[in-house]
Structures are given as structure tokens and as C-alpha cells.
Amino acid sequence: MSNLDFIYKRHSVRKFKNDAVPMEDIKEIIKAATYAPSGKNKQNWHFVVIKSKEKIEGMANIIEKKNSELASYTQDKDMAQAFTKYVKYHTVFRNAPIVILLYAGPYPATGLDLLKAKGASNDEIHDLLKASPGIQNIGAAMENLLLASANMGYGCCWMTGPNYARKELEEYIGFQKEGYFLAAITPLGVPEESELKSPPRKSVDEVMTIIE
Ligand SMILES: Cc1cc2nc3c(=O)[nH]c(=O)nc-3n(C[C@H](O)[C@H](O)[C@H](O)COP(=O)(O)O)c2cc1C
């Protein structure tokens, strides 16, 4: 048994049992998420916990509707089909007892004000923001949430696929906090399958470069 078992036992879970998740477990999982590091300790995250089956189904319906609306904007049948066939992966939270929405709040990228003061081009500004520290904070929190859940016997699935329906989902959920927007979603519940699997990984040699 390696000390890293808690890493390797996390898998994306897309099917759930009906079992309820006690509120104290949800709170413990979210507490673990908040122990993620964040730039300047800004903790620019907010977790919205959806317990209503009806709301969860409503979210899935909104995504399906937006998916077919977007697909209707092209005459290219292959492009439309390539998009619509993945809608099931954008609604995998549908049968979960709990859905957690992770909202991202403002996080000013270091140096942005000065770039703007210099009259930097959009390209220069985009180049600074493409490694957005604000979103990296959210990613760290989400990973903690996933690892904590798996360690407590629950399953999750980090989801950004539904983000094309962000505005509609935000309006439907009705959560508002100045400068915050919906960044990612995860279902939370007891996995239906007992043997969980993940797709294969690239080898360490492929993804690592050593500079001596
Ligand atoms: C940023 C991000 C977005 C993802 N979005 C989705 C999604 O919308 N739907 C989905 O079914 N899985 C989604 N996933 C899960 C990935 O497909 C999954 O992590 C990957 O295939 C590796 O499998 P594993 O999580 O079991 O190790 C997402 C994962 C990440 C990190």
C-alpha cells in the first residue's frame, strides 16, 4: 500500500446510487476543498450545493436545450453531430443526489494593472491571463474536493462541458455574489459501480523534461 493511494483511488464517477449524502459529509468535503492553496490566499471560490432533484433535472434540461440551440447555428452536419453526441457527458450529474457548483470570484492577475497602464495590446493582456491564477485557485479547490470525496467513499466528476450554458444555469440557480461566475460543476454521491476505472495516462517520460 502506497501513501499515494488516495490519489489513485480517485476516478471520474458518472453513475450514482440513490443513497443520500449527509450534510456533515458535504461540509467536510467542502472544508477540504477550502484547504487548497490560492494565490495571495484570496480563496476566490464559492460552493453552491444543490440538493433538489427537481433543480438538478432542470439544470440538465437547460444544458440539453442550449446544446441543440448551438448545434442549430451550423449547416455542417458533422460539426453539429460531433457537438450534440457529447451532451450526455455534459449532463452526467443528472442522476446524482447532490450537485456542487463551483463559482470563481475576482482575482486580479499580478501585473495586469501595469500592463494596462502601459497601454498593452489585447494579445499581451491575453498572454498574461491565459494562465489565470484566479482559475488555477478554483482548479486546486476542485481537486481537493474530488480527492476528499473519493477518500470518504463518494464519487465526483469535474465538469466544465456544460459551461456553454453558463449564463442560463446562473440565472436558473439564482446565486449571486459580486464578480463571481460559474466555473465548474461536480455531481457527488455514492458510486453505482464498485470497480472504478480511469482511462490510461501518458507515461512520465512523455510528460517530463529534465533540465540539468
Ligand atoms: C477541467 C475538466 C473538465 C472536465 N469536464 C468533463 C465533463 O464536462 N464531462 C465529463 O463527463 N467529464 C469531464 N471531465 C472528466 C475527464 O473526462 C476525466 O477526468 C478524464 O477522462 C480522466 O479520467 P479520470 O478522472 O477518471 O482519471 C473533466 C475533467 C476536467 C479536469
PDB file of C-alpha atoms and ligand atoms in Angstrom:
ATOM      1  CA  MET A   1       0.000   0.000   0.000  1.00  0.00           C
ATOM      2  CA  SER A   2       1.486   3.288  -1.041  1.00  0.00           C
ATOM      3  CA  ASN A   3       0.887   6.585   0.754  1.00  0.00           C
ATOM      4  CA  LEU A   4      -0.403   7.888  -2.556  1.00  0.00           C
ATOM      5  CA  ASP A   5      -3.374   5.530  -2.667  1.00  0.00           C
ATOM      6  CA  PHE A   6      -5.666   8.474  -2.008  1.00  0.00           C
ATOM      7  CA  ILE A   7      -4.580   9.874  -5.397  1.00  0.00           C
ATOM      8  CA  TYR A   8      -5.001   6.654  -7.341  1.00  0.00           C
ATOM      9  CA  LYS A   9      -8.385   5.764  -5.918  1.00  0.00           C
ATOM     10  CA  ARG A  10      -9.998   8.902  -7.369  1.00  0.00           C
ATOM     11  CA  HIS A  11     -11.824   8.289 -10.649  1.00  0.00           C
ATOM     12  CA  SER A  12     -14.440  10.291 -12.507  1.00  0.00           C
ATOM     13  CA  VAL A  13     -17.807   8.862 -11.475  1.00  0.00           C
ATOM     14  CA  ARG A  14     -20.820   9.347 -13.730  1.00  0.00           C
ATOM     15  CA  LYS A  15     -23.350   6.915 -12.235  1.00  0.00           C
ATOM     16  CA  PHE A  16     -24.629   7.064  -8.676  1.00  0.00           C
ATOM     17  CA  LYS A  17     -26.672   5.124  -6.174  1.00  0.00           C
ATOM     18  CA  ASN A  18     -29.719   6.799  -4.683  1.00  0.00           C
ATOM     19  CA  ASP A  19     -28.101   6.944  -1.228  1.00  0.00           C
ATOM     20  CA  ALA A  20     -28.298  10.336   0.438  1.00  0.00           C
ATOM     21  CA  VAL A  21     -25.118  12.230   1.325  1.00  0.00           C
ATOM     22  CA  PRO A  22     -25.298  13.521   4.922  1.00  0.00           C
ATOM     23  CA  MET A  23     -24.868  17.271   5.326  1.00  0.00           C
ATOM     24  CA  GLU A  24     -21.879  16.813   7.651  1.00  0.00           C
ATOM     25  CA  ASP A  25     -20.073  14.868   4.908  1.00  0.00           C
ATOM     26  CA  ILE A  26     -20.830  17.603   2.364  1.00  0.00           C
ATOM     27  CA  LYS A  27     -19.466  20.204   4.776  1.00  0.00           C
ATOM     28  CA  GLU A  28     -16.335  18.163   5.447  1.00  0.00           C
ATOM     29  CA  ILE A  29     -15.714  17.750   1.716  1.00  0.00           C
ATOM     30  CA  ILE A  30     -16.142  21.485   1.108  1.00  0.00           C
ATOM     31  CA  LYS A  31     -13.887  22.256   4.069  1.00  0.00           C
ATOM     32  CA  ALA A  32     -11.207  20.058   2.462  1.00  0.00           C
ATOM     33  CA  ALA A  33     -11.701  21.991  -0.789  1.00  0.00           C
ATOM     34  CA  THR A  34     -11.084  25.274   1.031  1.00  0.00           C
ATOM     35  CA  TYR A  35      -7.743  23.977   2.287  1.00  0.00           C
ATOM     36  CA  ALA A  36      -6.447  24.210  -1.280  1.00  0.00           C
ATOM     37  CA  PRO A  37      -3.762  26.807  -1.847  1.00  0.00           C
ATOM     38  CA  SER A  38      -4.809  30.051  -3.539  1.00  0.00           C
ATOM     39  CA  GLY A  39      -2.822  32.970  -4.895  1.00  0.00           C
ATOM     40  CA  LYS A  40      -2.352  35.597  -2.164  1.00  0.00           C
ATOM     41  CA  ASN A  41      -4.681  33.363  -0.094  1.00  0.00           C
ATOM     42  CA  LYS A  42      -7.597  35.089  -1.872  1.00  0.00           C
ATOM     43  CA  GLN A  43      -9.836  31.975  -1.631  1.00  0.00           C
ATOM     44  CA  ASN A  44     -11.880  33.335  -4.508  1.00  0.00           C
ATOM     45  CA  TRP A  45     -14.263  30.382  -4.556  1.00  0.00           C
ATOM     46  CA  HIS A  46     -17.843  29.718  -3.563  1.00  0.00           C
ATOM     47  CA  PHE A  47     -19.596  26.348  -3.454  1.00  0.00           C
ATOM     48  CA  VAL A  48     -23.292  26.109  -4.242  1.00  0.00           C
ATOM     49  CA  VAL A  49     -24.773  22.777  -3.129  1.00  0.00           C
ATOM     50  CA  ILE A  50     -27.879  21.651  -4.999  1.00  0.00           C
ATOM     51  CA  LYS A  51     -29.930  19.050  -3.124  1.00  0.00           C
ATOM     52  CA  SER A  52     -33.169  19.329  -5.079  1.00  0.00           C
ATOM     53  CA  LYS A  53     -33.743  16.503  -7.620  1.00  0.00           C
ATOM     54  CA  GLU A  54     -36.023  18.867  -9.494  1.00  0.00           C
ATOM     55  CA  LYS A  55     -33.343  21.592  -9.754  1.00  0.00           C
ATOM     56  CA  ILE A  56     -30.758  19.031 -10.868  1.00  0.00           C
ATOM     57  CA  GLU A  57     -33.068  17.797 -13.627  1.00  0.00           C
ATOM     58  CA  GLY A  58     -33.823  21.418 -14.532  1.00  0.00           C
ATOM     59  CA  MET A  59     -30.093  22.095 -14.977  1.00  0.00           C
ATOM     60  CA  ALA A  60     -29.714  19.058 -17.247  1.00  0.00           C
ATOM     61  CA  ASN A  61     -32.676  20.253 -19.332  1.00  0.00           C
ATOM     62  CA  ILE A  62     -31.145  23.722 -19.713  1.00  0.00           C
ATOM     63  CA  ILE A  63     -27.881  22.216 -20.964  1.00  0.00           C
ATOM     64  CA  GLU A  64     -29.670  19.938 -23.445  1.00  0.00           C
ATOM     65  CA  LYS A  65     -31.685  22.878 -24.781  1.00  0.00           C
ATOM     66  CA  LYS A  66     -28.593  25.090 -25.174  1.00  0.00           C
ATOM     67  CA  ASN A  67     -26.716  22.210 -26.775  1.00  0.00           C
ATOM     68  CA  SER A  68     -29.277  21.762 -29.525  1.00  0.00           C
ATOM     69  CA  GLU A  69     -29.625  25.525 -29.962  1.00  0.00           C
ATOM     70  CA  LEU A  70     -25.853  25.885 -30.509  1.00  0.00           C
ATOM     71  CA  ALA A  71     -25.825  22.907 -32.894  1.00  0.00           C
ATOM     72  CA  SER A  72     -28.532  24.611 -34.987  1.00  0.00           C
ATOM     73  CA  TYR A  73     -26.164  27.527 -35.777  1.00  0.00           C
ATOM     74  CA  THR A  74     -24.154  25.452 -38.264  1.00  0.00           C
ATOM     75  CA  GLN A  75     -25.109  23.878 -41.602  1.00  0.00           C
ATOM     76  CA  ASP A  76     -22.214  21.456 -41.122  1.00  0.00           C
ATOM     77  CA  LYS A  77     -23.967  18.251 -40.031  1.00  0.00           C
ATOM     78  CA  ASP A  78     -20.724  16.586 -38.865  1.00  0.00           C
ATOM     79  CA  MET A  79     -19.831  19.571 -36.702  1.00  0.00           C
ATOM     80  CA  ALA A  80     -23.311  19.655 -35.194  1.00  0.00           C
ATOM     81  CA  GLN A  81     -23.280  15.916 -34.545  1.00  0.00           C
ATOM     82  CA  ALA A  82     -19.792  15.988 -33.047  1.00  0.00           C
ATOM     83  CA  PHE A  83     -21.154  18.510 -30.548  1.00  0.00           C
ATOM     84  CA  THR A  84     -24.590  17.043 -29.794  1.00  0.00           C
ATOM     85  CA  LYS A  85     -23.347  13.484 -29.283  1.00  0.00           C
ATOM     86  CA  TYR A  86     -21.379  14.634 -26.223  1.00  0.00           C
ATOM     87  CA  VAL A  87     -24.346  16.209 -24.476  1.00  0.00           C
ATOM     88  CA  LYS A  88     -24.644  13.103 -22.294  1.00  0.00           C
ATOM     89  CA  TYR A  89     -21.208  13.979 -20.896  1.00  0.00           C
ATOM     90  CA  HIS A  90     -22.464  17.483 -20.114  1.00  0.00           C
ATOM     91  CA  THR A  91     -25.361  16.145 -18.038  1.00  0.00           C
ATOM     92  CA  VAL A  92     -23.721  13.254 -16.154  1.00  0.00           C
ATOM     93  CA  PHE A  93     -24.700  14.896 -12.854  1.00  0.00           C
ATOM     94  CA  ARG A  94     -28.331  14.163 -13.669  1.00  0.00           C
ATOM     95  CA  ASN A  95     -28.748  11.036 -11.530  1.00  0.00           C
ATOM     96  CA  ALA A  96     -26.625  12.224  -8.595  1.00  0.00           C
ATOM     97  CA  PRO A  97     -28.229  13.013  -5.223  1.00  0.00           C
ATOM     98  CA  ILE A  98     -26.096  16.167  -4.881  1.00  0.00           C
ATOM     99  CA  VAL A  99     -24.582  18.589  -7.377  1.00  0.00           C
ATOM    100  CA  ILE A 100     -21.950  21.133  -6.359  1.00  0.00           C
ATOM    101  CA  LEU A 101     -21.429  24.245  -8.456  1.00  0.00           C
ATOM    102  CA  LEU A 102     -18.052  25.877  -8.073  1.00  0.00           C
ATOM    103  CA  TYR A 103     -18.154  29.636  -8.612  1.00  0.00           C
ATOM    104  CA  ALA A 104     -14.987  31.641  -9.238  1.00  0.00           C
ATOM    105  CA  GLY A 105     -14.599  35.129  -7.848  1.00  0.00           C
ATOM    106  CA  PRO A 106     -12.392  38.008  -8.895  1.00  0.00           C
ATOM    107  CA  TYR A 107      -8.636  37.579  -8.704  1.00  0.00           C
ATOM    108  CA  PRO A 108      -6.544  40.351 -10.216  1.00  0.00           C
ATOM    109  CA  ALA A 109      -3.607  38.833 -12.123  1.00  0.00           C
ATOM    110  CA  THR A 110      -0.314  40.228 -10.835  1.00  0.00           C
ATOM    111  CA  GLY A 111       0.971  42.907 -13.229  1.00  0.00           C
ATOM    112  CA  LEU A 112      -2.330  43.402 -15.083  1.00  0.00           C
ATOM    113  CA  ASP A 113      -2.809  46.993 -13.892  1.00  0.00           C
ATOM    114  CA  LEU A 114       0.694  47.872 -15.017  1.00  0.00           C
ATOM    115  CA  LEU A 115       0.235  46.247 -18.415  1.00  0.00           C
ATOM    116  CA  LYS A 116      -2.949  48.277 -18.837  1.00  0.00           C
ATOM    117  CA  ALA A 117      -1.187  51.457 -17.679  1.00  0.00           C
ATOM    118  CA  LYS A 118       1.457  50.811 -20.333  1.00  0.00           C
ATOM    119  CA  GLY A 119      -1.336  50.570 -22.953  1.00  0.00           C
ATOM    120  CA  ALA A 120      -0.615  46.876 -23.606  1.00  0.00           C
ATOM    121  CA  SER A 121      -2.286  45.206 -26.588  1.00  0.00           C
ATOM    122  CA  ASN A 122      -5.117  42.693 -26.169  1.00  0.00           C
ATOM    123  CA  ASP A 123      -2.619  39.963 -27.125  1.00  0.00           C
ATOM    124  CA  GLU A 124      -0.261  40.955 -24.300  1.00  0.00           C
ATOM    125  CA  ILE A 125      -3.134  41.043 -21.824  1.00  0.00           C
ATOM    126  CA  HIS A 126      -4.472  37.710 -23.084  1.00  0.00           C
ATOM    127  CA  ASP A 127      -0.990  36.221 -22.761  1.00  0.00           C
ATOM    128  CA  LEU A 128      -0.871  37.197 -19.076  1.00  0.00           C
ATOM    129  CA  LEU A 129      -4.404  35.962 -18.408  1.00  0.00           C
ATOM    130  CA  LYS A 130      -4.149  32.625 -20.201  1.00  0.00           C
ATOM    131  CA  ALA A 131      -2.507  31.140 -17.107  1.00  0.00           C
ATOM    132  CA  SER A 132      -5.242  32.795 -14.993  1.00  0.00           C
ATOM    133  CA  PRO A 133      -4.265  32.460 -11.322  1.00  0.00           C
ATOM    134  CA  GLY A 134      -7.897  33.003 -10.336  1.00  0.00           C
ATOM    135  CA  ILE A 135      -8.931  29.891 -12.257  1.00  0.00           C
ATOM    136  CA  GLN A 136      -5.893  27.950 -11.023  1.00  0.00           C
ATOM    137  CA  ASN A 137      -7.208  28.595  -7.483  1.00  0.00           C
ATOM    138  CA  ILE A 138     -10.548  27.070  -8.484  1.00  0.00           C
ATOM    139  CA  GLY A 139      -8.797  24.059 -10.021  1.00  0.00           C
ATOM    140  CA  ALA A 140      -6.873  23.449  -6.799  1.00  0.00           C
ATOM    141  CA  ALA A 141     -10.091  23.621  -4.763  1.00  0.00           C
ATOM    142  CA  MET A 142     -11.878  21.261  -7.126  1.00  0.00           C
ATOM    143  CA  GLU A 143      -9.068  18.716  -6.990  1.00  0.00           C
ATOM    144  CA  ASN A 144      -9.110  18.800  -3.172  1.00  0.00           C
ATOM    145  CA  LEU A 145     -12.876  18.324  -3.270  1.00  0.00           C
ATOM    146  CA  LEU A 146     -12.518  15.303  -5.573  1.00  0.00           C
ATOM    147  CA  LEU A 147      -9.754  13.695  -3.509  1.00  0.00           C
ATOM    148  CA  ALA A 148     -11.600  14.228  -0.228  1.00  0.00           C
ATOM    149  CA  SER A 149     -14.812  12.783  -1.693  1.00  0.00           C
ATOM    150  CA  ALA A 150     -13.051   9.697  -3.044  1.00  0.00           C
ATOM    151  CA  ASN A 151     -11.315   9.162   0.282  1.00  0.00           C
ATOM    152  CA  MET A 152     -14.701   9.278   2.037  1.00  0.00           C
ATOM    153  CA  GLY A 153     -16.202   6.715  -0.370  1.00  0.00           C
ATOM    154  CA  TYR A 154     -18.023   9.160  -2.639  1.00  0.00           C
ATOM    155  CA  GLY A 155     -17.713   9.794  -6.350  1.00  0.00           C
ATOM    156  CA  CYS A 156     -17.486  13.059  -8.276  1.00  0.00           C
ATOM    157  CA  CYS A 157     -16.861  14.181 -11.831  1.00  0.00           C
ATOM    158  CA  TRP A 158     -15.162  17.516 -12.528  1.00  0.00           C
ATOM    159  CA  MET A 159     -17.233  19.067 -15.300  1.00  0.00           C
ATOM    160  CA  THR A 160     -16.689  22.130 -17.456  1.00  0.00           C
ATOM    161  CA  GLY A 161     -18.502  20.741 -20.521  1.00  0.00           C
ATOM    162  CA  PRO A 162     -21.758  22.497 -19.520  1.00  0.00           C
ATOM    163  CA  ASN A 163     -20.058  25.912 -19.411  1.00  0.00           C
ATOM    164  CA  TYR A 164     -21.561  26.866 -22.773  1.00  0.00           C
ATOM    165  CA  ALA A 165     -24.851  27.130 -20.862  1.00  0.00           C
ATOM    166  CA  ARG A 166     -23.253  29.153 -18.023  1.00  0.00           C
ATOM    167  CA  LYS A 167     -25.471  32.227 -18.296  1.00  0.00           C
ATOM    168  CA  GLU A 168     -28.690  30.185 -18.394  1.00  0.00           C
ATOM    169  CA  LEU A 169     -27.532  27.989 -15.482  1.00  0.00           C
ATOM    170  CA  GLU A 170     -26.500  31.004 -13.393  1.00  0.00           C
ATOM    171  CA  GLU A 171     -29.876  32.582 -13.943  1.00  0.00           C
ATOM    172  CA  TYR A 172     -31.700  29.335 -13.101  1.00  0.00           C
ATOM    173  CA  ILE A 173     -29.685  28.737  -9.906  1.00  0.00           C
ATOM    174  CA  GLY A 174     -30.059  32.358  -8.858  1.00  0.00           C
ATOM    175  CA  PHE A 175     -26.886  32.504  -6.740  1.00  0.00           C
ATOM    176  CA  GLN A 176     -25.346  35.959  -6.893  1.00  0.00           C
ATOM    177  CA  LYS A 177     -22.118  37.301  -5.473  1.00  0.00           C
ATOM    178  CA  GLU A 178     -20.380  40.344  -6.952  1.00  0.00           C
ATOM    179  CA  GLY A 179     -17.850  39.297  -9.622  1.00  0.00           C
ATOM    180  CA  TYR A 180     -18.490  35.537  -9.217  1.00  0.00           C
ATOM    181  CA  PHE A 181     -19.278  33.248 -12.146  1.00  0.00           C
ATOM    182  CA  LEU A 182     -19.933  29.538 -12.590  1.00  0.00           C
ATOM    183  CA  ALA A 183     -16.607  27.826 -13.396  1.00  0.00           C
ATOM    184  CA  ALA A 184     -17.197  24.091 -12.876  1.00  0.00           C
ATOM    185  CA  ILE A 185     -19.737  21.555 -11.699  1.00  0.00           C
ATOM    186  CA  THR A 186     -19.470  18.196  -9.988  1.00  0.00           C
ATOM    187  CA  PRO A 187     -22.021  15.582  -9.005  1.00  0.00           C
ATOM    188  CA  LEU A 188     -21.497  14.000  -5.582  1.00  0.00           C
ATOM    189  CA  GLY A 189     -22.826  10.638  -4.490  1.00  0.00           C
ATOM    190  CA  VAL A 190     -22.078   7.012  -3.783  1.00  0.00           C
ATOM    191  CA  PRO A 191     -20.729   5.420  -6.992  1.00  0.00           C
ATOM    192  CA  GLU A 192     -23.028   2.853  -8.585  1.00  0.00           C
ATOM    193  CA  GLU A 193     -20.148   0.624  -9.628  1.00  0.00           C
ATOM    194  CA  SER A 194     -17.797  -0.948  -7.109  1.00  0.00           C
ATOM    195  CA  GLU A 195     -14.889  -1.299  -9.591  1.00  0.00           C
ATOM    196  CA  LEU A 196     -13.978   2.194 -10.727  1.00  0.00           C
ATOM    197  CA  LYS A 197     -11.620   2.796 -13.629  1.00  0.00           C
ATOM    198  CA  SER A 198      -9.922   5.699 -15.363  1.00  0.00           C
ATOM    199  CA  PRO A 199      -8.518   5.994 -18.880  1.00  0.00           C
ATOM    200  CA  PRO A 200      -4.771   5.309 -19.288  1.00  0.00           C
ATOM    201  CA  ARG A 201      -2.197   8.012 -18.615  1.00  0.00           C
ATOM    202  CA  LYS A 202       0.710   9.216 -20.733  1.00  0.00           C
ATOM    203  CA  SER A 203       3.989   7.869 -19.407  1.00  0.00           C
ATOM    204  CA  VAL A 204       6.008  10.033 -17.047  1.00  0.00           C
ATOM    205  CA  ASP A 205       8.818  10.125 -19.628  1.00  0.00           C
ATOM    206  CA  GLU A 206       6.445  11.595 -22.201  1.00  0.00           C
ATOM    207  CA  VAL A 207       5.285  14.417 -19.949  1.00  0.00           C
ATOM    208  CA  MET A 208       8.510  15.196 -18.082  1.00  0.00           C
ATOM    209  CA  THR A 209      11.581  17.086 -19.233  1.00  0.00           C
ATOM    210  CA  ILE A 210      14.622  17.288 -17.028  1.00  0.00           C
ATOM    211  CA  ILE A 211      16.956  20.229 -17.431  1.00  0.00           C
ATOM    212  CA  GLU A 212      20.284  19.731 -15.622  1.00  0.00           C
TER     213      GLU A 212
HETATM  214  C1  LIG B   1     -11.365  20.646 -16.382  1.00  0.00           C
HETATM  215  C2  LIG B   1     -12.082  19.327 -16.570  1.00  0.00           C
HETATM  216  C3  LIG B   1     -13.296  19.294 -17.212  1.00  0.00           C
HETATM  217  C4  LIG B   1     -13.997  18.088 -17.363  1.00  0.00           C
HETATM  218  N1  LIG B   1     -15.261  18.107 -17.919  1.00  0.00           N
HETATM  219  C5  LIG B   1     -15.963  16.958 -18.001  1.00  0.00           C
HETATM  220  C6  LIG B   1     -17.307  16.974 -18.469  1.00  0.00           C
HETATM  221  O1  LIG B   1     -17.870  18.014 -18.806  1.00  0.00           O
HETATM  222  N2  LIG B   1     -17.979  15.790 -18.540  1.00  0.00           N
HETATM  223  C7  LIG B   1     -17.399  14.602 -18.155  1.00  0.00           C
HETATM  224  O2  LIG B   1     -18.068  13.556 -18.249  1.00  0.00           O
HETATM  225  N3  LIG B   1     -16.121  14.551 -17.685  1.00  0.00           N
HETATM  226  C8  LIG B   1     -15.397  15.705 -17.594  1.00  0.00           C
HETATM  227  N4  LIG B   1     -14.134  15.687 -17.059  1.00  0.00           N
HETATM  228  C9  LIG B   1     -13.559  14.407 -16.573  1.00  0.00           C
HETATM  229  C10 LIG B   1     -12.473  13.883 -17.515  1.00  0.00           C
HETATM  230  O3  LIG B   1     -13.070  13.326 -18.654  1.00  0.00           O
HETATM  231  C11 LIG B   1     -11.643  12.861 -16.732  1.00  0.00           C
HETATM  232  O4  LIG B   1     -11.018  13.489 -15.649  1.00  0.00           O
HETATM  233  C12 LIG B   1     -10.558  12.207 -17.603  1.00  0.00           C
HETATM  234  O5  LIG B   1     -11.132  11.452 -18.641  1.00  0.00           O
HETATM  235  C13 LIG B   1      -9.649  11.290 -16.771  1.00  0.00           C
HETATM  236  O6  LIG B   1     -10.406  10.303 -16.097  1.00  0.00           O
HETATM  237  P1  LIG B   1     -10.381  10.177 -14.508  1.00  0.00           P
HETATM  238  O7  LIG B   1     -10.923  11.451 -13.932  1.00  0.00           O
HETATM  239  O8  LIG B   1     -11.260   9.001 -14.185  1.00  0.00           O
HETATM  240  O9  LIG B   1      -8.966   9.958 -14.085  1.00  0.00           O
HETATM  241  C14 LIG B   1     -13.425  16.874 -16.899  1.00  0.00           C
HETATM  242  C15 LIG B   1     -12.195  16.916 -16.235  1.00  0.00           C
HETATM  243  C16 LIG B   1     -11.536  18.127 -16.051  1.00  0.00           C
HETATM  244  C17 LIG B   1     -10.247  18.149 -15.283  1.00  0.00           C
END
